[in-house]
PDB file of C-alpha atoms in Angstrom:
ATOM      1  CA  UNK A   1      18.960  -9.093 -28.304  1.00 88.00           C
ATOM      2  CA  UNK A   2      15.322  -9.693 -26.676  1.00 86.00           C
ATOM      3  CA  UNK A   3      14.195  -7.679 -30.708  1.00 86.00           C
ATOM      4  CA  UNK A   4      16.684 -10.811 -32.190  1.00 85.00           C
ATOM      5  CA  UNK A   5      14.738 -13.215 -30.184  1.00 83.00           C
ATOM      6  CA  UNK A   6      11.466 -12.563 -30.884  1.00 82.00           C
ATOM      7  CA  UNK A   7      12.420 -12.279 -34.706  1.00 81.00           C
ATOM      8  CA  UNK A   8      13.282 -15.695 -34.593  1.00 78.00           C
ATOM      9  CA  UNK A   9      10.189 -17.435 -36.501  1.00 59.00           C
ATOM     10  CA  UNK A  10      10.971 -20.311 -35.122  1.00 65.00           C
ATOM     11  CA  UNK A  11      12.200 -19.698 -31.143  1.00 61.00           C
ATOM     12  CA  UNK A  12      13.616 -22.621 -30.184  1.00 63.00           C
ATOM     13  CA  UNK A  13      15.516 -20.927 -27.246  1.00 77.00           C
ATOM     14  CA  UNK A  14      12.277 -20.016 -25.247  1.00 83.00           C
ATOM     15  CA  UNK A  15      13.736 -19.634 -21.685  1.00 88.00           C
ATOM     16  CA  UNK A  16      16.594 -17.567 -23.446  1.00 90.00           C
ATOM     17  CA  UNK A  17      13.735 -15.643 -24.622  1.00 91.00           C
ATOM     18  CA  UNK A  18      13.317 -14.953 -20.902  1.00 93.00           C
ATOM     19  CA  UNK A  19      15.753 -14.769 -18.761  1.00 94.00           C
ATOM     20  CA  UNK A  20      16.500 -11.372 -21.314  1.00 93.00           C
ATOM     21  CA  UNK A  21      13.208 -10.473 -20.611  1.00 93.00           C
ATOM     22  CA  UNK A  22      13.842 -10.376 -16.043  1.00 94.00           C
ATOM     23  CA  UNK A  23      17.433  -9.165 -16.668  1.00 94.00           C
ATOM     24  CA  UNK A  24      15.953  -6.391 -18.628  1.00 93.00           C
ATOM     25  CA  UNK A  25      13.068  -5.366 -16.651  1.00 93.00           C
ATOM     26  CA  UNK A  26      14.759  -5.773 -13.448  1.00 92.00           C
ATOM     27  CA  UNK A  27      17.418  -3.813 -14.397  1.00 90.00           C
ATOM     28  CA  UNK A  28      15.468  -1.207 -16.364  1.00 81.00           C
ATOM     29  CA  UNK A  29      11.759  -0.845 -14.535  1.00 64.00           C
ATOM     30  CA  UNK A  30      11.416   2.075 -17.246  1.00 69.00           C
ATOM     31  CA  UNK A  31      11.805  -0.291 -20.474  1.00 70.00           C
ATOM     32  CA  UNK A  32      10.812   1.777 -24.299  1.00 78.00           C
ATOM     33  CA  UNK A  33       7.142   0.286 -24.819  1.00 80.00           C
ATOM     34  CA  UNK A  34       8.114  -1.969 -27.614  1.00 85.00           C
ATOM     35  CA  UNK A  35      10.238  -4.035 -24.944  1.00 88.00           C
ATOM     36  CA  UNK A  36       7.788  -3.826 -22.461  1.00 88.00           C
ATOM     37  CA  UNK A  37       5.611  -5.480 -25.069  1.00 87.00           C
ATOM     38  CA  UNK A  38       7.536  -8.410 -26.303  1.00 90.00           C
ATOM     39  CA  UNK A  39       7.519  -9.038 -22.030  1.00 92.00           C
ATOM     40  CA  UNK A  40       4.754  -8.483 -20.445  1.00 93.00           C
ATOM     41  CA  UNK A  41       2.804 -11.479 -22.884  1.00 92.00           C
ATOM     42  CA  UNK A  42       6.236 -13.448 -22.179  1.00 93.00           C
ATOM     43  CA  UNK A  43       6.653 -13.155 -18.205  1.00 95.00           C
ATOM     44  CA  UNK A  44       2.912 -13.369 -18.079  1.00 96.00           C
ATOM     45  CA  UNK A  45       3.152 -16.365 -20.348  1.00 94.00           C
ATOM     46  CA  UNK A  46       5.850 -17.750 -17.933  1.00 94.00           C
ATOM     47  CA  UNK A  47       3.812 -17.163 -15.222  1.00 95.00           C
ATOM     48  CA  UNK A  48       0.974 -18.703 -15.848  1.00 94.00           C
ATOM     49  CA  UNK A  49       2.632 -22.566 -16.273  1.00 90.00           C
ATOM     50  CA  UNK A  50       1.028 -25.568 -14.338  1.00 85.00           C
ATOM     51  CA  UNK A  51       3.539 -27.818 -13.780  1.00 82.00           C
ATOM     52  CA  UNK A  52       3.686 -27.290 -10.336  1.00 81.00           C
ATOM     53  CA  UNK A  53       7.819 -28.216  -9.440  1.00 88.00           C
ATOM     54  CA  UNK A  54       9.711 -26.370  -7.162  1.00 88.00           C
ATOM     55  CA  UNK A  55      11.687 -25.711 -10.723  1.00 90.00           C
ATOM     56  CA  UNK A  56       8.826 -23.814 -12.069  1.00 90.00           C
ATOM     57  CA  UNK A  57       7.311 -22.021  -8.142  1.00 91.00           C
ATOM     58  CA  UNK A  58      10.916 -19.950  -8.615  1.00 93.00           C
ATOM     59  CA  UNK A  59      10.798 -19.226 -12.459  1.00 94.00           C
ATOM     60  CA  UNK A  60       7.221 -17.836 -11.839  1.00 95.00           C
ATOM     61  CA  UNK A  61       8.231 -15.330  -8.826  1.00 96.00           C
ATOM     62  CA  UNK A  62      11.355 -14.328 -10.968  1.00 97.00           C
ATOM     63  CA  UNK A  63       9.050 -13.598 -14.244  1.00 97.00           C
ATOM     64  CA  UNK A  64       6.207 -11.595 -11.816  1.00 97.00           C
ATOM     65  CA  UNK A  65       8.875  -9.800  -9.377  1.00 97.00           C
ATOM     66  CA  UNK A  66      10.299  -8.387 -12.910  1.00 96.00           C
ATOM     67  CA  UNK A  67       6.938  -7.752 -14.114  1.00 95.00           C
ATOM     68  CA  UNK A  68       6.187  -5.870 -11.170  1.00 94.00           C
ATOM     69  CA  UNK A  69       9.285  -3.988 -11.504  1.00 92.00           C
ATOM     70  CA  UNK A  70       8.022  -2.019 -15.096  1.00 90.00           C
ATOM     71  CA  UNK A  71       7.502   1.751 -13.672  1.00 85.00           C
ATOM     72  CA  UNK A  72       3.565   2.613 -12.569  1.00 79.00           C
ATOM     73  CA  UNK A  73       3.715   5.392 -15.729  1.00 76.00           C
ATOM     74  CA  UNK A  74       3.421   2.656 -18.681  1.00 74.00           C
ATOM     75  CA  UNK A  75      -0.524   2.700 -19.332  1.00 74.00           C
ATOM     76  CA  UNK A  76      -0.564  -0.592 -20.767  1.00 81.00           C
ATOM     77  CA  UNK A  77      -3.460  -1.143 -22.762  1.00 82.00           C
ATOM     78  CA  UNK A  78      -5.338  -4.154 -20.870  1.00 87.00           C
ATOM     79  CA  UNK A  79      -5.839  -6.263 -23.248  1.00 82.00           C
ATOM     80  CA  UNK A  80      -2.067  -7.078 -23.072  1.00 81.00           C
ATOM     81  CA  UNK A  81      -2.601  -7.603 -18.874  1.00 90.00           C
ATOM     82  CA  UNK A  82      -5.577  -8.218 -17.950  1.00 92.00           C
ATOM     83  CA  UNK A  83      -6.897 -11.617 -19.040  1.00 94.00           C
ATOM     84  CA  UNK A  84      -3.277 -13.645 -17.810  1.00 95.00           C
ATOM     85  CA  UNK A  85      -2.987 -11.214 -15.051  1.00 96.00           C
ATOM     86  CA  UNK A  86      -6.499 -12.009 -13.063  1.00 96.00           C
ATOM     87  CA  UNK A  87      -6.280 -15.462 -13.852  1.00 96.00           C
ATOM     88  CA  UNK A  88      -3.312 -16.067 -12.349  1.00 96.00           C
ATOM     89  CA  UNK A  89      -4.260 -14.199  -9.679  1.00 97.00           C
ATOM     90  CA  UNK A  90      -7.430 -16.442  -8.846  1.00 97.00           C
ATOM     91  CA  UNK A  91      -5.249 -19.613 -10.392  1.00 95.00           C
ATOM     92  CA  UNK A  92      -3.310 -19.014  -6.022  1.00 95.00           C
ATOM     93  CA  UNK A  93      -6.590 -18.019  -5.133  1.00 96.00           C
ATOM     94  CA  UNK A  94      -7.991 -21.417  -5.106  1.00 95.00           C
ATOM     95  CA  UNK A  95      -4.850 -23.726  -5.342  1.00 92.00           C
ATOM     96  CA  UNK A  96      -1.872 -21.555  -3.014  1.00 92.00           C
ATOM     97  CA  UNK A  97       0.722 -22.135  -5.965  1.00 91.00           C
ATOM     98  CA  UNK A  98       2.882 -18.985  -6.019  1.00 94.00           C
ATOM     99  CA  UNK A  99       5.296 -17.986  -3.215  1.00 94.00           C
ATOM    100  CA  UNK A 100       4.347 -15.142  -0.906  1.00 96.00           C
ATOM    101  CA  UNK A 101       6.864 -12.502  -2.680  1.00 97.00           C
ATOM    102  CA  UNK A 102       6.038 -14.066  -6.421  1.00 97.00           C
ATOM    103  CA  UNK A 103       1.755 -13.174  -4.787  1.00 97.00           C
ATOM    104  CA  UNK A 104       2.938 -10.450  -4.103  1.00 98.00           C
ATOM    105  CA  UNK A 105       4.275  -8.804  -7.324  1.00 97.00           C
ATOM    106  CA  UNK A 106       1.351 -10.372  -8.713  1.00 97.00           C
ATOM    107  CA  UNK A 107      -0.929  -7.727  -7.113  1.00 97.00           C
ATOM    108  CA  UNK A 108       2.026  -4.557  -7.766  1.00 95.00           C
ATOM    109  CA  UNK A 109       2.419  -5.611 -11.090  1.00 94.00           C
ATOM    110  CA  UNK A 110      -1.871  -4.498 -11.062  1.00 94.00           C
ATOM    111  CA  UNK A 111      -1.789  -2.072  -8.298  1.00 93.00           C
ATOM    112  CA  UNK A 112       0.575  -0.332 -11.043  1.00 89.00           C
ATOM    113  CA  UNK A 113      -2.049  -0.863 -13.984  1.00 88.00           C
ATOM    114  CA  UNK A 114      -5.382   1.275 -11.717  1.00 86.00           C
ATOM    115  CA  UNK A 115      -3.172   3.953 -11.240  1.00 79.00           C
ATOM    116  CA  UNK A 116      -4.169   5.344 -14.655  1.00 79.00           C
ATOM    117  CA  UNK A 117      -7.079   3.379 -15.242  1.00 82.00           C
ATOM    118  CA  UNK A 118      -9.632   3.731 -13.144  1.00 77.00           C
ATOM    119  CA  UNK A 119     -12.269   0.746 -14.295  1.00 83.00           C
ATOM    120  CA  UNK A 120      -9.928  -1.818 -13.310  1.00 90.00           C
ATOM    121  CA  UNK A 121     -11.095  -1.139  -9.874  1.00 90.00           C
ATOM    122  CA  UNK A 122     -14.107  -3.210  -9.823  1.00 92.00           C
ATOM    123  CA  UNK A 123     -11.533  -5.670 -10.877  1.00 94.00           C
ATOM    124  CA  UNK A 124      -9.110  -5.386  -8.148  1.00 95.00           C
ATOM    125  CA  UNK A 125     -11.704  -4.909  -5.458  1.00 95.00           C
ATOM    126  CA  UNK A 126     -14.677  -7.196  -6.147  1.00 94.00           C
ATOM    127  CA  UNK A 127     -13.387  -9.612  -8.266  1.00 95.00           C
ATOM    128  CA  UNK A 128     -10.172 -10.630  -7.226  1.00 97.00           C
ATOM    129  CA  UNK A 129     -10.596  -9.137  -3.128  1.00 96.00           C
ATOM    130  CA  UNK A 130      -8.031  -6.672  -3.128  1.00 97.00           C
ATOM    131  CA  UNK A 131      -8.470  -5.421   0.297  1.00 97.00           C
ATOM    132  CA  UNK A 132      -9.262  -8.982   1.984  1.00 97.00           C
ATOM    133  CA  UNK A 133      -6.129 -10.612   0.146  1.00 97.00           C
ATOM    134  CA  UNK A 134      -4.582  -8.064   1.621  1.00 97.00           C
ATOM    135  CA  UNK A 135      -5.848  -8.696   5.144  1.00 97.00           C
ATOM    136  CA  UNK A 136      -4.959 -11.052   5.282  1.00 97.00           C
ATOM    137  CA  UNK A 137      -1.219 -11.326   3.644  1.00 97.00           C
ATOM    138  CA  UNK A 138       0.011  -9.323   6.012  1.00 97.00           C
ATOM    139  CA  UNK A 139      -1.455 -10.859   8.952  1.00 97.00           C
ATOM    140  CA  UNK A 140       0.774 -14.268   8.092  1.00 96.00           C
ATOM    141  CA  UNK A 141       3.772 -12.247   7.230  1.00 96.00           C
ATOM    142  CA  UNK A 142       3.870 -10.543  10.252  1.00 95.00           C
ATOM    143  CA  UNK A 143       2.711 -13.315  12.731  1.00 94.00           C
ATOM    144  CA  UNK A 144       5.624 -15.256  10.916  1.00 93.00           C
ATOM    145  CA  UNK A 145       8.307 -12.523  12.044  1.00 92.00           C
ATOM    146  CA  UNK A 146       9.822 -12.919  15.448  1.00 90.00           C
ATOM    147  CA  UNK A 147      10.162  -8.854  15.960  1.00 88.00           C
ATOM    148  CA  UNK A 148      12.571  -9.021  19.878  1.00 84.00           C
ATOM    149  CA  UNK A 149      14.366 -10.624  17.545  1.00 82.00           C
ATOM    150  CA  UNK A 150      15.780  -7.329  15.753  1.00 74.00           C
ATOM    151  CA  UNK A 151      19.486  -9.081  14.565  1.00 71.00           C
ATOM    152  CA  UNK A 152      17.314 -11.901  11.853  1.00 73.00           C
ATOM    153  CA  UNK A 153      14.247  -9.054  11.361  1.00 77.00           C
ATOM    154  CA  UNK A 154      15.705  -6.720   8.563  1.00 73.00           C
ATOM    155  CA  UNK A 155      17.548 -10.147   6.857  1.00 73.00           C
ATOM    156  CA  UNK A 156      13.990 -11.947   6.805  1.00 88.00           C
ATOM    157  CA  UNK A 157      12.708 -11.769   3.160  1.00 93.00           C
ATOM    158  CA  UNK A 158       8.893 -11.666   5.265  1.00 94.00           C
ATOM    159  CA  UNK A 159       9.874  -8.604   6.813  1.00 94.00           C
ATOM    160  CA  UNK A 160      10.693  -6.876   2.509  1.00 95.00           C
ATOM    161  CA  UNK A 161       7.772  -8.771   1.052  1.00 97.00           C
ATOM    162  CA  UNK A 162       5.585  -6.522   4.654  1.00 97.00           C
ATOM    163  CA  UNK A 163       7.815  -3.314   3.127  1.00 96.00           C
ATOM    164  CA  UNK A 164       6.203  -4.197  -1.242  1.00 97.00           C
ATOM    165  CA  UNK A 165       2.197  -5.343   0.691  1.00 97.00           C
ATOM    166  CA  UNK A 166       2.391  -1.808   2.812  1.00 97.00           C
ATOM    167  CA  UNK A 167       3.158  -0.125  -1.210  1.00 94.00           C
ATOM    168  CA  UNK A 168       0.711  -1.865  -3.150  1.00 95.00           C
ATOM    169  CA  UNK A 169      -1.822  -0.608  -0.354  1.00 95.00           C
ATOM    170  CA  UNK A 170      -0.760   3.227  -0.203  1.00 94.00           C
ATOM    171  CA  UNK A 171      -1.298   3.377  -3.606  1.00 91.00           C
ATOM    172  CA  UNK A 172      -4.306   1.732  -3.807  1.00 94.00           C
ATOM    173  CA  UNK A 173      -6.132   4.410  -1.361  1.00 93.00           C
ATOM    174  CA  UNK A 174      -4.360   6.771  -4.238  1.00 88.00           C
ATOM    175  CA  UNK A 175      -5.954   4.670  -7.226  1.00 86.00           C
ATOM    176  CA  UNK A 176      -9.469   4.339  -5.094  1.00 89.00           C
ATOM    177  CA  UNK A 177     -12.751   6.189  -5.539  1.00 87.00           C
ATOM    178  CA  UNK A 178     -15.445   4.484  -4.487  1.00 88.00           C
ATOM    179  CA  UNK A 179     -15.537   4.031   0.031  1.00 91.00           C
ATOM    180  CA  UNK A 180     -15.893  -0.048   1.082  1.00 93.00           C
ATOM    181  CA  UNK A 181     -16.303  -1.092   4.002  1.00 94.00           C
ATOM    182  CA  UNK A 182     -13.572  -2.888   4.682  1.00 95.00           C
ATOM    183  CA  UNK A 183     -11.256  -0.253   4.825  1.00 96.00           C
ATOM    184  CA  UNK A 184     -11.773   0.024   8.772  1.00 97.00           C
ATOM    185  CA  UNK A 185      -9.915  -3.295   8.167  1.00 97.00           C
ATOM    186  CA  UNK A 186      -7.175  -3.032   6.144  1.00 97.00           C
ATOM    187  CA  UNK A 187      -6.186   0.469   7.808  1.00 98.00           C
ATOM    188  CA  UNK A 188      -6.261  -1.702  10.664  1.00 98.00           C
ATOM    189  CA  UNK A 189      -4.001  -4.234   9.603  1.00 97.00           C
ATOM    190  CA  UNK A 190      -1.539  -2.346   8.910  1.00 98.00           C
ATOM    191  CA  UNK A 191      -2.143  -0.743  12.998  1.00 98.00           C
ATOM    192  CA  UNK A 192      -0.906  -4.107  13.407  1.00 97.00           C
ATOM    193  CA  UNK A 193       2.231  -4.452  11.495  1.00 97.00           C
ATOM    194  CA  UNK A 194       2.693  -1.008  13.186  1.00 97.00           C
ATOM    195  CA  UNK A 195       2.585  -2.804  16.644  1.00 95.00           C
ATOM    196  CA  UNK A 196       4.395  -5.797  15.831  1.00 94.00           C
ATOM    197  CA  UNK A 197       7.376  -3.548  14.077  1.00 93.00           C
ATOM    198  CA  UNK A 198       7.526  -1.113  17.295  1.00 91.00           C
ATOM    199  CA  UNK A 199      10.464  -0.947  18.400  1.00 86.00           C
ATOM    200  CA  UNK A 200      11.893  -3.129  16.044  1.00 87.00           C
ATOM    201  CA  UNK A 201      11.858  -1.845  13.499  1.00 90.00           C
ATOM    202  CA  UNK A 202      12.294   1.935  12.316  1.00 90.00           C
ATOM    203  CA  UNK A 203      11.559   1.499   8.603  1.00 92.00           C
ATOM    204  CA  UNK A 204       7.856  -0.942   8.663  1.00 95.00           C
ATOM    205  CA  UNK A 205       7.117   1.602  10.946  1.00 95.00           C
ATOM    206  CA  UNK A 206       7.483   4.122   9.366  1.00 95.00           C
ATOM    207  CA  UNK A 207       5.385   3.161   6.039  1.00 96.00           C
ATOM    208  CA  UNK A 208       3.109   2.361   8.501  1.00 97.00           C
ATOM    209  CA  UNK A 209       2.676   5.975   9.311  1.00 97.00           C
ATOM    210  CA  UNK A 210       2.683   7.443   5.914  1.00 96.00           C
ATOM    211  CA  UNK A 211       0.143   4.426   5.456  1.00 96.00           C
ATOM    212  CA  UNK A 212      -2.561   5.675   7.905  1.00 97.00           C
ATOM    213  CA  UNK A 213      -1.846   9.541   6.709  1.00 96.00           C
ATOM    214  CA  UNK A 214      -2.331   9.279   3.283  1.00 95.00           C
ATOM    215  CA  UNK A 215      -5.568   6.751   3.943  1.00 96.00           C
ATOM    216  CA  UNK A 216      -6.123   9.786   5.817  1.00 96.00           C
ATOM    217  CA  UNK A 217      -6.171  12.230   3.070  1.00 93.00           C
ATOM    218  CA  UNK A 218      -8.343  10.507   0.424  1.00 93.00           C
ATOM    219  CA  UNK A 219     -12.084  11.109   0.869  1.00 90.00           C
ATOM    220  CA  UNK A 220     -13.263   7.487   0.013  1.00 93.00           C
ATOM    221  CA  UNK A 221     -11.404   7.136   3.381  1.00 96.00           C
ATOM    222  CA  UNK A 222     -14.068   8.481   6.314  1.00 95.00           C
ATOM    223  CA  UNK A 223     -13.425   9.042   9.961  1.00 95.00           C
ATOM    224  CA  UNK A 224     -14.529   6.156  11.304  1.00 95.00           C
ATOM    225  CA  UNK A 225     -12.637   3.802   9.264  1.00 96.00           C
ATOM    226  CA  UNK A 226      -9.689   5.566  11.243  1.00 96.00           C
ATOM    227  CA  UNK A 227     -11.158   5.784  14.453  1.00 95.00           C
ATOM    228  CA  UNK A 228     -12.090   1.344  14.057  1.00 95.00           C
ATOM    229  CA  UNK A 229      -9.449   0.545  12.869  1.00 96.00           C
ATOM    230  CA  UNK A 230      -7.474   2.068  15.244  1.00 96.00           C
ATOM    231  CA  UNK A 231      -4.976   4.166  12.854  1.00 97.00           C
ATOM    232  CA  UNK A 232      -5.593   7.339  15.694  1.00 95.00           C
ATOM    233  CA  UNK A 233      -4.454   5.365  19.194  1.00 94.00           C
ATOM    234  CA  UNK A 234      -1.346   4.235  16.612  1.00 96.00           C
ATOM    235  CA  UNK A 235      -0.706   7.736  15.116  1.00 96.00           C
ATOM    236  CA  UNK A 236      -0.776   8.973  18.722  1.00 93.00           C
ATOM    237  CA  UNK A 237       1.169   6.615  20.137  1.00 93.00           C
ATOM    238  CA  UNK A 238       4.219   7.629  17.638  1.00 94.00           C
ATOM    239  CA  UNK A 239       4.095  11.353  18.357  1.00 92.00           C
ATOM    240  CA  UNK A 240       4.456  10.390  22.402  1.00 89.00           C
ATOM    241  CA  UNK A 241       7.607   8.356  21.372  1.00 88.00           C
ATOM    242  CA  UNK A 242      10.729  10.263  23.601  1.00 86.00           C
ATOM    243  CA  UNK A 243      12.558  10.802  20.055  1.00 86.00           C
ATOM    244  CA  UNK A 244      10.765  11.666  16.732  1.00 88.00           C
ATOM    245  CA  UNK A 245      11.960  12.074  13.770  1.00 90.00           C
ATOM    246  CA  UNK A 246      10.687  15.664  11.996  1.00 89.00           C
ATOM    247  CA  UNK A 247       9.801  13.942   8.716  1.00 91.00           C
ATOM    248  CA  UNK A 248       7.392  11.420  11.268  1.00 93.00           C
ATOM    249  CA  UNK A 249       6.544  14.438  13.114  1.00 92.00           C
ATOM    250  CA  UNK A 250       5.210  15.836  10.329  1.00 92.00           C
ATOM    251  CA  UNK A 251       2.933  12.329   9.149  1.00 94.00           C
ATOM    252  CA  UNK A 252       1.470  12.394  12.290  1.00 94.00           C
ATOM    253  CA  UNK A 253       0.786  16.057  12.559  1.00 93.00           C
ATOM    254  CA  UNK A 254      -0.938  15.912   8.397  1.00 93.00           C
ATOM    255  CA  UNK A 255      -2.577  13.124   9.964  1.00 96.00           C
ATOM    256  CA  UNK A 256      -4.855  14.677  11.981  1.00 94.00           C
ATOM    257  CA  UNK A 257      -5.158  17.572  10.267  1.00 92.00           C
ATOM    258  CA  UNK A 258      -6.893  15.897   8.078  1.00 94.00           C
ATOM    259  CA  UNK A 259      -9.218  13.807  10.298  1.00 94.00           C
ATOM    260  CA  UNK A 260      -9.803  17.307  11.522  1.00 93.00           C
ATOM    261  CA  UNK A 261     -10.776  18.944   7.937  1.00 92.00           C
ATOM    262  CA  UNK A 262     -13.466  15.463   7.915  1.00 92.00           C
ATOM    263  CA  UNK A 263     -14.950  16.562  10.776  1.00 91.00           C
ATOM    264  CA  UNK A 264     -15.403  19.630   9.363  1.00 89.00           C
ATOM    265  CA  UNK A 265     -16.923  18.760   6.690  1.00 87.00           C
ATOM    266  CA  UNK A 266     -20.864  19.168   6.989  1.00 85.00           C
ATOM    267  CA  UNK A 267     -23.503  18.432   5.305  1.00 84.00           C
ATOM    268  CA  UNK A 268     -27.070  19.191   4.244  1.00 84.00           C
ATOM    269  CA  UNK A 269     -28.468  16.084   4.534  1.00 88.00           C
ATOM    270  CA  UNK A 270     -30.471  15.974   8.569  1.00 88.00           C
ATOM    271  CA  UNK A 271     -29.384  11.974   8.702  1.00 89.00           C
ATOM    272  CA  UNK A 272     -25.772  12.515   8.321  1.00 87.00           C
ATOM    273  CA  UNK A 273     -24.736  15.403   9.618  1.00 88.00           C
ATOM    274  CA  UNK A 274     -26.320  13.896  13.064  1.00 91.00           C
ATOM    275  CA  UNK A 275     -24.254  11.091  12.211  1.00 90.00           C
ATOM    276  CA  UNK A 276     -20.854  13.638  11.822  1.00 88.00           C
ATOM    277  CA  UNK A 277     -21.470  15.409  14.626  1.00 90.00           C
ATOM    278  CA  UNK A 278     -21.918  12.110  16.495  1.00 92.00           C
ATOM    279  CA  UNK A 279     -18.271  11.219  15.348  1.00 92.00           C
ATOM    280  CA  UNK A 280     -17.068  14.197  16.136  1.00 92.00           C
ATOM    281  CA  UNK A 281     -17.300  13.341  19.722  1.00 92.00           C
ATOM    282  CA  UNK A 282     -16.820  10.189  19.835  1.00 92.00           C
ATOM    283  CA  UNK A 283     -13.622  11.845  17.990  1.00 93.00           C
ATOM    284  CA  UNK A 284     -13.210  14.066  20.864  1.00 91.00           C
ATOM    285  CA  UNK A 285     -13.648  11.627  23.766  1.00 91.00           C
ATOM    286  CA  UNK A 286     -11.310   9.420  22.356  1.00 90.00           C
ATOM    287  CA  UNK A 287      -8.178  12.562  21.853  1.00 91.00           C
ATOM    288  CA  UNK A 288      -9.177  13.777  24.619  1.00 90.00           C
ATOM    289  CA  UNK A 289      -9.018  10.433  26.713  1.00 89.00           C
ATOM    290  CA  UNK A 290      -5.568   9.813  25.111  1.00 87.00           C
ATOM    291  CA  UNK A 291      -4.134  13.107  26.026  1.00 88.00           C
ATOM    292  CA  UNK A 292      -3.713  14.817  22.619  1.00 91.00           C
ATOM    293  CA  UNK A 293      -4.877  18.220  23.228  1.00 90.00           C
ATOM    294  CA  UNK A 294      -1.510  18.728  25.121  1.00 90.00           C
ATOM    295  CA  UNK A 295       1.367  16.615  22.500  1.00 90.00           C
ATOM    296  CA  UNK A 296      -0.056  18.847  19.912  1.00 90.00           C
ATOM    297  CA  UNK A 297       0.459  21.786  22.025  1.00 89.00           C
ATOM    298  CA  UNK A 298       3.808  21.167  23.019  1.00 89.00           C
ATOM    299  CA  UNK A 299       4.751  20.959  19.127  1.00 88.00           C
ATOM    300  CA  UNK A 300       2.933  23.789  18.577  1.00 86.00           C
ATOM    301  CA  UNK A 301       6.369  25.797  17.830  1.00 85.00           C
ATOM    302  CA  UNK A 302       7.836  23.874  15.533  1.00 86.00           C
ATOM    303  CA  UNK A 303       5.358  23.551  12.950  1.00 86.00           C
ATOM    304  CA  UNK A 304       6.573  26.134  10.909  1.00 86.00           C
ATOM    305  CA  UNK A 305      10.777  24.593  11.490  1.00 88.00           C
ATOM    306  CA  UNK A 306       9.339  21.931  10.607  1.00 87.00           C
ATOM    307  CA  UNK A 307       7.125  23.605   7.665  1.00 84.00           C
ATOM    308  CA  UNK A 308      10.446  24.583   6.366  1.00 83.00           C
ATOM    309  CA  UNK A 309      12.766  21.797   5.588  1.00 82.00           C
ATOM    310  CA  UNK A 310      10.184  19.395   4.658  1.00 76.00           C
ATOM    311  CA  UNK A 311       7.041  21.043   2.736  1.00 71.00           C
ATOM    312  CA  UNK A 312       5.045  23.623   2.971  1.00 73.00           C
ATOM    313  CA  UNK A 313       1.533  22.849   4.109  1.00 81.00           C
ATOM    314  CA  UNK A 314       1.359  22.728   7.386  1.00 87.00           C
ATOM    315  CA  UNK A 315      -1.154  24.055   9.230  1.00 88.00           C
ATOM    316  CA  UNK A 316       0.530  27.221  11.169  1.00 88.00           C
ATOM    317  CA  UNK A 317      -2.839  27.629  14.082  1.00 89.00           C
ATOM    318  CA  UNK A 318      -3.123  25.048  16.490  1.00 89.00           C
ATOM    319  CA  UNK A 319      -6.732  25.093  16.277  1.00 88.00           C
ATOM    320  CA  UNK A 320      -6.686  22.535  12.548  1.00 89.00           C
ATOM    321  CA  UNK A 321      -5.314  20.015  14.436  1.00 88.00           C
ATOM    322  CA  UNK A 322      -7.687  19.968  17.193  1.00 85.00           C
ATOM    323  CA  UNK A 323     -11.556  18.665  16.658  1.00 77.00           C
ATOM    324  CA  UNK A 324     -14.037  21.586  18.220  1.00 72.00           C
ATOM    325  CA  UNK A 325     -17.521  20.079  19.090  1.00 63.00           C
TER     326      UNK A 325
END
């Protein structure tokens, strides 16, 4: 039906084609390249409408939500989407003309494209200011939720959008190649969400821990970013819970093993080496103050068990999880 509508010389029912494209992508993110080449321009055009009515806002939301379902493995030609999605994001930043879900969906579509197209990083970070926007959106969203009313939390659309933003931040760190001074703020926003959701929404807390572990293993993220953002405190707090699921324990161990590896990487640059040692001492003092060594020691006997159950890359040597000055 999509092909038939596209082939009509005089398209008398434009909305039908939009509806068909939305339905197809929402049901099947792994669409054929032929259909993608029809659906993407069609839905971007729908999302670019200037009308500010409530009905149009909803149409934009559905169109962008459908686009965000396109699998990240599709390497689309930039001329098929970049100008339009950039304009959509910039228009919202200037006029606030999208819903929160629509705006997040626009970013989701673009971040998925940047996963395999590293040249997009400059557009994402410097032109469209992904880090700044993510921090602001996450703060607005978590503050709008009454986390203590557990019966309402799971049904709130804001919580669903927070989950989607956390996934985008996770993917952003996967694709990022250059360090940015705003990294600490972005990681700090994840910590804020974690603190707000702790004890009230396990799914959000787990996503935060996954994201912090992912950030810790990226070379572009520095230990200073993890210290300044409060990430080290947050992960240690999670490890000290009375009940900790094995998969989350794995993520926490991996986080601290990544921190330890970063602090052991020496450099020939004397200034950088002095800075590394200072960061190492600061990290050591922080962990010592919070009882980190005792926490790690009490988990030591289950490293091998968790490796067998989940992955096979946790070190069985306790010294790999400790900061040695």
